[in-house]
Short mmCIF file of C-alpha atoms in Angstrom, two decimals:
data_model
loop_
_atom_site.label_atom_id
_atom_site.label_comp_id
_atom_site.label_asym_id
_atom_site.label_seq_id
_atom_site.Cartn_x
_atom_site.Cartn_y
_atom_site.Cartn_z
CA MET A 1 -19.11 -17.19 24.33
CA GLN A 2 -19.48 -13.82 22.15
CA GLU A 3 -15.94 -12.91 22.68
CA MET A 4 -14.03 -15.78 22.34
CA ARG A 5 -15.62 -15.89 18.78
CA ASN A 6 -14.87 -12.85 18.62
CA VAL A 7 -11.02 -13.23 19.03
CA LYS A 8 -11.59 -16.51 16.70
CA SER A 9 -13.09 -14.24 13.79
CA PHE A 10 -10.27 -11.70 14.12
CA PHE A 11 -7.49 -14.40 14.68
CA SER A 12 -9.00 -15.94 11.15
CA TYR A 13 -9.29 -12.32 9.31
CA ALA A 14 -5.87 -11.36 10.91
CA SER A 15 -4.00 -14.54 10.10
CA PHE A 16 -5.16 -14.68 6.64
CA GLY A 17 -4.47 -10.73 6.11
CA ALA A 18 -1.14 -11.17 7.83
CA LEU A 19 -0.30 -13.45 4.78
CA SER A 20 -1.71 -11.54 2.44
CA SER A 21 0.59 -8.60 4.00
CA THR A 22 3.28 -10.35 3.84
CA ILE A 23 3.15 -10.93 0.14
CA GLY A 24 2.39 -6.85 -0.03
CA VAL A 25 5.42 -6.44 1.81
CA ILE A 26 7.57 -8.33 -0.07
CA THR A 27 6.18 -6.64 -3.22
CA VAL A 28 7.46 -3.88 -2.84
CA PRO A 29 11.07 -4.26 -1.85
CA TYR A 30 10.96 -6.53 -5.04
CA PHE A 31 9.43 -3.46 -7.04
CA THR A 32 11.88 -1.06 -5.63
CA ARG A 33 14.86 -2.99 -6.85
CA VAL A 34 13.22 -3.52 -10.56
CA LEU A 35 11.51 -0.13 -11.13
CA THR A 36 12.69 3.11 -12.05
CA THR A 37 11.00 5.86 -8.62
CA GLU A 38 9.33 7.48 -11.97
CA ASP A 39 7.44 3.83 -12.57
CA PHE A 40 6.91 3.06 -8.78
CA GLY A 41 4.97 6.71 -8.92
CA LEU A 42 2.67 5.84 -12.34
CA ILE A 43 1.55 3.10 -10.60
CA GLY A 44 0.90 4.79 -7.19
CA LEU A 45 -1.35 7.76 -9.36
CA PHE A 46 -3.29 4.86 -10.66
CA LEU A 47 -3.78 3.16 -7.71
CA GLY A 48 -5.01 6.85 -6.23
CA VAL A 49 -7.76 7.12 -8.95
CA LEU A 50 -8.71 3.20 -8.57
CA TYR A 51 -9.37 4.01 -4.70
CA PHE A 52 -11.84 6.80 -6.08
CA LEU A 53 -13.30 5.72 -8.64
CA VAL A 54 -14.18 1.80 -7.42
CA PRO A 55 -17.12 3.28 -4.86
CA LEU A 56 -18.27 5.95 -7.26
CA LEU A 57 -19.58 3.52 -8.83
CA SER A 58 -22.24 2.19 -6.65
CA VAL A 59 -22.69 5.52 -5.80
CA SER A 60 -20.95 5.15 -2.39
CA SER A 61 -23.68 2.93 -1.64
CA GLU A 62 -21.85 -0.15 -0.46
CA GLY A 63 -22.70 0.40 3.19
CA LEU A 64 -26.14 -0.47 2.36
CA ILE A 65 -25.22 -3.74 1.42
CA GLY A 66 -24.12 -4.99 5.26
CA ILE A 67 -26.78 -3.29 6.41
CA LYS A 68 -29.62 -4.88 3.49
CA LYS A 69 -27.91 -8.19 4.45
CA VAL A 70 -28.61 -8.06 7.81
CA ASN A 71 -32.74 -6.66 7.85
CA LEU A 72 -33.85 -8.16 4.39
CA SER A 73 -35.38 -11.44 3.71
CA PRO A 74 -33.22 -13.58 1.29
CA GLU A 75 -35.98 -12.59 -1.53
CA LYS A 76 -35.59 -8.71 -0.77
CA TYR A 77 -32.18 -9.08 -0.48
CA GLN A 78 -31.28 -10.58 -3.71
CA ASP A 79 -33.97 -7.64 -5.19
CA PHE A 80 -31.65 -5.19 -4.14
CA ILE A 81 -28.22 -6.68 -5.23
CA ASN A 82 -29.86 -7.59 -8.66
CA GLN A 83 -30.37 -3.37 -8.87
CA TYR A 84 -27.12 -2.89 -7.23
CA ILE A 85 -25.43 -4.98 -10.05
CA SER A 86 -27.23 -3.35 -12.26
CA LEU A 87 -26.13 0.55 -11.53
CA ILE A 88 -22.98 -0.65 -11.47
CA ILE A 89 -22.90 -1.95 -15.09
CA ILE A 90 -24.33 1.68 -16.48
CA LEU A 91 -22.34 3.19 -14.43
CA ALA A 92 -18.72 1.45 -15.94
CA LEU A 93 -19.80 2.21 -18.98
CA VAL A 94 -20.37 5.81 -18.65
CA THR A 95 -16.73 5.76 -17.64
CA VAL A 96 -14.98 3.77 -20.39
CA LEU A 97 -17.25 6.39 -22.72
CA GLY A 98 -15.79 8.96 -20.28
CA MET A 99 -11.85 7.31 -21.33
CA MET A 100 -12.67 6.91 -25.26
CA PHE A 101 -13.33 11.14 -24.73
CA PHE A 102 -10.36 12.19 -22.69
CA SER A 103 -8.23 9.78 -24.94
CA PHE A 104 -8.24 11.88 -27.78
CA GLY A 105 -5.50 14.15 -28.09
CA SER A 106 -3.87 12.98 -24.39
CA ASP A 107 -0.51 12.34 -23.92
CA ILE A 108 -1.99 9.72 -21.01
CA SER A 109 -1.16 5.53 -21.75
CA THR A 110 -4.04 4.26 -23.43
CA LEU A 111 -3.64 0.89 -21.30
CA LEU A 112 -4.02 3.48 -18.08
CA LEU A 113 -7.17 5.14 -18.55
CA TYR A 114 -8.95 1.73 -19.59
CA ALA A 115 -7.72 0.10 -17.34
CA LEU A 116 -9.05 2.25 -14.59
CA PRO A 117 -13.09 1.20 -15.84
CA MET A 118 -11.80 -1.99 -16.05
CA VAL A 119 -10.09 -2.50 -12.19
CA ALA A 120 -12.77 -0.69 -11.13
CA PHE A 121 -15.82 -2.90 -12.68
CA LEU A 122 -14.42 -6.34 -11.00
CA GLN A 123 -13.40 -4.66 -7.99
CA ALA A 124 -16.46 -3.28 -6.72
CA LEU A 125 -18.27 -6.64 -7.42
CA SER A 126 -15.25 -8.89 -5.35
CA ARG A 127 -16.12 -5.82 -2.74
CA LEU A 128 -19.49 -6.29 -2.60
CA HIS A 129 -18.80 -9.97 -1.76
CA GLY A 130 -16.34 -9.46 0.70
CA ILE A 131 -18.99 -7.43 1.94
CA GLU A 132 -21.51 -10.56 2.30
CA LEU A 133 -18.95 -13.15 2.93
CA VAL A 134 -18.40 -10.71 6.47
CA GLN A 135 -21.69 -10.05 7.33
CA THR A 136 -22.39 -13.87 6.87
CA LYS A 137 -19.12 -14.45 9.58
CA GLN A 138 -17.43 -16.65 6.38
CA ALA A 139 -14.03 -15.59 7.77
CA THR A 140 -12.26 -18.07 6.60
CA ARG A 141 -13.50 -17.86 2.94
CA PHE A 142 -12.87 -13.79 2.72
CA GLY A 143 -9.53 -14.27 4.21
CA MET A 144 -8.81 -17.59 0.78
CA TYR A 145 -9.97 -15.38 -1.49
CA ARG A 146 -7.55 -12.07 -0.37
CA LEU A 147 -4.54 -14.74 0.21
CA ALA A 148 -5.53 -15.93 -3.32
CA VAL A 149 -5.41 -12.93 -5.19
CA ALA A 150 -2.41 -11.70 -3.12
CA ILE A 151 -0.04 -14.36 -4.91
CA VAL A 152 -1.41 -14.31 -7.55
CA LEU A 153 -0.84 -10.66 -7.90
CA PHE A 154 2.11 -10.90 -6.98
CA GLY A 155 3.27 -14.41 -9.69
CA LEU A 156 1.98 -12.06 -12.50
CA SER A 157 4.04 -8.96 -11.72
CA TYR A 158 6.56 -11.13 -11.62
CA ILE A 159 6.13 -13.08 -14.97
CA LEU A 160 5.22 -9.83 -16.57
CA ILE A 161 8.24 -7.48 -15.31
CA SER A 162 11.21 -10.00 -14.75
CA LEU A 163 10.63 -12.07 -17.38
CA PHE A 164 9.18 -10.83 -20.28
CA GLU A 165 10.32 -7.37 -19.49
CA PHE A 166 7.28 -4.94 -18.75
CA SER A 167 7.53 -1.43 -16.27
CA TRP A 168 4.57 0.00 -14.97
CA ASP A 169 2.47 -1.80 -16.97
CA GLY A 170 3.18 -5.49 -16.39
CA ARG A 171 1.75 -3.66 -12.96
CA ILE A 172 -1.05 -2.60 -14.08
CA LEU A 173 -1.37 -5.90 -16.36
CA ALA A 174 -1.61 -8.10 -13.24
CA ILE A 175 -4.03 -6.47 -11.18
CA ILE A 176 -6.06 -6.91 -14.03
CA LEU A 177 -5.78 -10.43 -14.59
CA ALA A 178 -5.73 -10.87 -10.59
CA GLU A 179 -9.05 -9.05 -10.61
CA LEU A 180 -10.49 -11.41 -13.30
CA LEU A 181 -9.20 -14.73 -11.85
CA LEU A 182 -10.64 -13.38 -8.09
CA LEU A 183 -14.31 -12.40 -9.43
CA THR A 184 -14.10 -16.13 -11.35
CA GLY A 185 -13.56 -17.91 -8.39
CA GLN A 186 -16.39 -16.35 -6.38
CA TYR A 187 -18.40 -16.89 -9.07
CA VAL A 188 -18.02 -20.30 -8.98
CA PHE A 189 -17.41 -21.19 -5.66
CA THR A 190 -19.67 -18.47 -3.03
CA PHE A 191 -21.07 -15.78 -5.41
CA ARG A 192 -24.77 -17.05 -4.70
CA SER A 193 -26.57 -12.78 -5.90
CA LEU A 194 -23.91 -13.05 -8.73
CA LYS A 195 -25.18 -16.43 -10.19
CA ALA A 196 -29.08 -15.19 -9.13
CA TYR A 197 -27.81 -11.69 -10.84
CA LYS A 198 -30.93 -10.08 -13.32
CA PHE A 199 -30.83 -6.79 -15.11
CA TYR A 200 -33.04 -4.25 -13.42
CA LEU A 201 -33.36 -1.11 -11.77
CA THR A 202 -36.24 0.68 -10.09
CA ARG A 203 -36.99 3.89 -9.39
CA GLY A 204 -37.70 3.38 -5.54
CA PHE A 205 -34.06 1.99 -5.68
CA LEU A 206 -32.64 4.83 -7.33
CA ILE A 207 -33.95 6.95 -4.70
CA GLU A 208 -32.67 5.07 -1.66
CA VAL A 209 -29.12 5.03 -3.19
CA LEU A 210 -28.71 8.82 -3.77
CA LYS A 211 -30.05 9.15 -0.94
CA TYR A 212 -27.39 7.37 1.13
CA GLY A 213 -25.04 7.67 -1.28
CA TYR A 214 -24.87 11.62 -2.62
CA PRO A 215 -24.11 12.29 1.01
CA LEU A 216 -21.16 9.96 0.77
CA LEU A 217 -20.09 11.18 -2.98
CA PHE A 218 -18.57 13.91 -1.30
CA LEU A 219 -17.69 12.52 1.61
CA LEU A 220 -15.59 10.36 -0.93
CA ILE A 221 -13.65 13.63 -2.45
CA ALA A 222 -12.71 14.15 1.49
CA ALA A 223 -11.88 10.33 1.84
CA TRP A 224 -9.10 10.46 -1.35
CA ILE A 225 -7.74 13.56 0.01
CA LEU A 226 -7.28 11.72 3.07
CA ASN A 227 -5.54 8.89 1.63
CA GLU A 228 -4.90 9.24 -2.13
CA SER A 229 -3.74 13.31 -2.61
CA ASP A 230 0.00 12.77 -0.53
CA ARG A 231 0.91 11.05 -4.38
CA PHE A 232 -0.43 14.44 -6.15
CA ILE A 233 0.54 17.07 -3.88
CA VAL A 234 4.39 15.73 -4.13
CA LEU A 235 3.58 15.17 -7.79
CA ASN A 236 2.91 18.70 -8.13
CA PHE A 237 5.54 20.36 -6.21
CA MET A 238 8.34 18.29 -6.45
CA SER A 239 8.96 14.94 -8.85
CA LEU A 240 7.30 11.75 -10.01
CA GLY A 241 10.51 9.96 -8.36
CA ASP A 242 9.22 11.32 -5.47
CA VAL A 243 5.72 10.36 -6.10
CA GLY A 244 7.78 6.39 -6.23
CA LEU A 245 8.68 6.99 -3.06
CA TYR A 246 5.21 8.16 -1.17
CA SER A 247 3.35 4.92 -3.11
CA ALA A 248 6.73 2.55 -2.01
CA ALA A 249 5.79 4.24 1.29
CA TYR A 250 1.89 3.41 0.93
CA GLY A 251 2.52 -0.28 -0.10
CA MET A 252 4.67 -1.05 3.32
CA GLY A 253 1.51 1.35 5.22
CA MET A 254 -0.39 -2.08 3.81
CA ALA A 255 1.03 -4.38 7.03
CA VAL A 256 -1.20 -1.96 8.50
CA ASN A 257 -4.37 -1.51 6.70
CA VAL A 258 -4.58 -5.52 6.93
CA LEU A 259 -4.80 -5.99 9.90
CA ASN A 260 -7.84 -2.14 9.70
CA ASN A 261 -9.43 -4.44 7.97
CA ALA A 262 -9.63 -7.85 9.99
CA MET A 263 -9.87 -5.76 12.97
CA THR A 264 -13.23 -4.41 11.01
CA ASN A 265 -14.83 -7.40 9.69
CA THR A 266 -14.99 -8.98 13.09
CA VAL A 267 -16.55 -6.48 14.88
CA VAL A 268 -18.95 -5.01 12.16
CA PRO A 269 -21.66 -8.07 12.65
CA VAL A 270 -21.40 -7.80 16.00
CA VAL A 271 -21.80 -3.58 16.44
CA TYR A 272 -24.44 -3.71 14.11
CA GLU A 273 -26.30 -6.61 15.89
CA LEU A 274 -25.74 -4.71 19.17
CA LEU A 275 -27.43 -1.79 17.46
CA LYS A 276 -30.27 -3.25 15.79
CA ASN A 277 -30.86 -4.58 19.83
CA LYS A 278 -30.05 -1.18 21.14
CA LYS A 279 -28.24 -3.01 23.86
CA GLY A 280 -24.79 -3.79 25.09
CA LYS A 281 -23.35 -0.06 25.38
CA LYS A 282 -20.47 -1.30 27.81
CA GLN A 283 -19.83 -4.05 25.29
CA LEU A 284 -18.93 -1.90 22.27
CA ARG A 285 -17.31 0.30 24.70
CA ARG A 286 -14.57 -2.52 25.48
CA LEU A 287 -14.47 -3.27 21.64
CA ASN A 288 -13.86 0.37 20.84
CA ILE A 289 -11.09 0.48 23.29
CA ALA A 290 -9.47 -3.08 23.11
CA TYR A 291 -9.51 -2.55 19.03
CA SER A 292 -7.62 1.16 19.06
CA ALA A 293 -5.18 0.04 21.71
CA PHE A 294 -3.91 -3.18 19.78
CA ILE A 295 -3.81 -0.99 16.61
CA LEU A 296 -2.46 1.87 17.77
CA PHE A 297 0.55 -0.76 19.86
CA VAL A 298 1.43 -2.71 16.41
CA SER A 299 1.40 0.52 14.02
CA LEU A 300 3.92 2.20 16.29
CA ALA A 301 6.19 -0.82 16.32
CA LEU A 302 6.05 -1.32 13.35
CA ALA A 303 7.19 2.23 12.40
CA VAL A 304 10.02 2.34 14.99
CA PHE A 305 11.09 -1.35 13.17
CA PHE A 306 10.92 0.54 9.84
CA TYR A 307 13.33 3.25 11.60
CA ASN A 308 15.62 0.84 12.35
CA TYR A 309 15.77 -1.70 9.25
CA GLY A 310 13.34 0.01 6.24
CA ALA A 311 16.60 1.45 3.97
CA TYR A 312 18.01 -2.51 4.27
CA ILE A 313 14.02 -2.71 2.96
CA LEU A 314 13.75 -0.53 0.40
CA GLY A 315 17.06 -0.04 -1.05
CA GLU A 316 19.43 2.32 -1.99
CA ALA A 317 17.58 4.40 -4.26
CA TYR A 318 14.21 4.49 -2.34
CA ALA A 319 15.94 4.85 1.23
CA ASP A 320 14.87 8.87 1.35
CA GLY A 321 11.74 7.51 1.59
CA VAL A 322 11.84 5.33 4.88
CA THR A 323 10.79 8.14 7.49
CA ILE A 324 7.45 8.97 5.35
CA THR A 325 7.16 4.94 5.92
CA CYS A 326 7.15 5.03 9.26
CA ILE A 327 4.73 8.45 9.14
CA VAL A 328 2.89 6.70 7.43
CA LEU A 329 2.37 3.54 9.28
CA VAL A 330 1.15 5.21 12.06
CA ALA A 331 -1.44 7.49 10.18
CA PHE A 332 -2.49 4.19 9.17
CA GLY A 333 -3.14 3.33 12.38
CA PHE A 334 -5.22 6.34 13.92
CA ASN A 335 -7.02 4.97 10.33
CA GLY A 336 -7.39 1.86 11.97
CA MET A 337 -8.69 2.96 15.22
CA TYR A 338 -11.43 5.58 13.24
CA ARG A 339 -12.59 2.86 11.33
CA THR A 340 -14.16 1.01 14.50
CA VAL A 341 -15.21 3.93 16.01
CA GLY A 342 -17.37 4.61 12.98
CA LEU A 343 -19.09 1.84 12.67
CA PRO A 344 -22.46 2.72 15.08
CA LEU A 345 -22.81 6.00 12.51
CA ASP A 346 -22.42 3.62 9.49
CA TYR A 347 -25.38 1.85 11.40
CA LEU A 348 -27.31 4.92 11.87
CA LYS A 349 -26.79 6.08 8.11
CA LYS A 350 -24.88 9.65 9.89
CA THR A 351 -24.24 10.06 6.64
CA LYS A 352 -23.90 13.95 6.11
CA LEU A 353 -21.96 13.48 9.64
CA LYS A 354 -19.71 11.24 7.68
CA ALA A 355 -19.04 13.93 5.16
CA VAL A 356 -18.64 16.76 7.32
CA ASN A 357 -16.42 15.42 9.99
CA PHE A 358 -14.27 14.30 6.49
CA TYR A 359 -13.52 17.21 5.15
CA ILE A 360 -12.83 19.00 7.89
CA ALA A 361 -10.06 15.98 8.55
CA ALA A 362 -9.65 16.28 4.12
CA VAL A 363 -8.90 20.76 5.02
CA CYS A 364 -6.83 20.11 8.17
CA ASN A 365 -4.51 17.35 5.50
CA ILE A 366 -4.72 20.31 2.79
CA ILE A 367 -3.46 22.98 4.73
CA LEU A 368 -0.74 21.27 6.49
CA SER A 369 0.52 19.12 3.39
CA ILE A 370 1.30 22.62 1.65
CA GLY A 371 1.62 24.21 4.06
CA LEU A 372 4.69 22.94 5.59
CA ILE A 373 6.12 21.92 2.01
CA ASN A 374 8.65 25.43 2.70
CA TRP A 375 9.89 23.86 6.01
CA LEU A 376 9.65 20.30 6.11
CA GLY A 377 10.08 19.54 2.37
CA LEU A 378 9.02 16.39 1.02
CA LEU A 379 7.83 14.77 4.99
CA ALA A 380 5.05 17.93 4.44
CA PRO A 381 2.08 15.58 3.03
CA ALA A 382 2.91 12.48 5.13
CA ILE A 383 2.79 14.60 8.40
CA GLY A 384 -0.23 16.30 6.83
CA THR A 385 -2.18 12.74 6.57
CA LEU A 386 -1.02 11.89 10.28
CA VAL A 387 -2.51 14.90 11.97
CA SER A 388 -5.75 15.02 9.50
CA PHE A 389 -6.06 11.00 10.67
CA MET A 390 -5.54 11.78 13.98
CA VAL A 391 -8.42 14.97 13.93
CA LEU A 392 -10.80 12.29 12.22
CA TYR A 393 -10.18 9.98 14.75
CA PHE A 394 -11.43 12.16 17.46
CA ILE A 395 -14.39 13.87 16.04
CA THR A 396 -15.66 10.42 15.61
CA LEU A 397 -15.22 9.16 18.81
CA PHE A 398 -17.36 12.44 20.08
CA PHE A 399 -20.46 11.03 18.18
CA ASN A 400 -19.93 7.64 18.86
CA LEU A 401 -20.18 8.20 22.38
CA LYS A 402 -23.29 10.32 22.18
CA TYR A 403 -25.83 9.05 19.54
CA THR A 404 -24.86 5.23 21.37
CA LYS A 405 -25.63 7.01 24.68
CA GLU A 406 -28.41 8.41 23.41
CA LEU A 407 -29.40 4.73 21.18
CA MET A 408 -28.41 1.77 23.53
CA ASP A 409 -28.92 0.43 27.17
#
């Protein structure tokens, strides 16, 4: 019965995710036809910084939300969320001040600088509520929100770029508006903890968050190197136009990443419950094998498909990015495999161990990405990312087997 519920939950996440992914996949060929590679490169750099900034606003303590939701009473959970949101607000304001200081004498667009803390704040709150929905197994509502924001984001991007003739800045404005509308919808319909929010912080909360999150801050740097450094390495050694090729590749990789999110959202309540009861080791092993095999097969199949038809999808100006996209698709597959086997380490709060594992993979990525440039050229950062995700998966799998063997029957 439990496995049937898991399958139903997965297909709910996956079906909404597939629709959202389809919109994202459509968006990339649209951009490759209306934006220059340089414009797309700027969007990619913006998203690369955003990847780091969003978790920074919570001191990388997002993992505590699911754990607290499982273990605390509603009253104590609301007390935790009140302080969690207060921390996000304070750090968002600090970030705005930092951007004001950085903007003086800088050639970087004011829109890029000030949009970063605004979008990061909105996404941090939306991600908080997303974790709540996942932990309470509200797959349909979670999926509807994801689908709605994907539709709105595409529509706004089209209006601003094609009708009002914006370029990269139209996409940034569309992101701001779409995230604002998403948070408003969540607040109106399901975001009860935000409706009950009261501003305050306690010393005990800050100590807990720092104790949990400070190793993850170091992990965040390593995760950024794994997921986002490709574009900055390419910018340093090549050109902004080449960054655009990588931005398109990661945009197409969204198809696999949506399935990764669907898998993780499906199994996280089950895995946490098994770990809480310290039973079901065989069931946990079956989950790891089934989901890892599935996502690897999907990523390889998509890579083969894109190798044959990618030039038609991206268009002539971005044809050099086809092979990069194939490699990125497989890398996202190993990323999904890692996420599944990494859940027990999240529950057991093995944050220092996760940080060490990520740094091993991150160092591997940097060495390969830079070291192979003279040999492989533009493909080097993509190869570095693929190998580093493979390394991360196998290291994490080793510790998954070690700790679940000790903890569970």
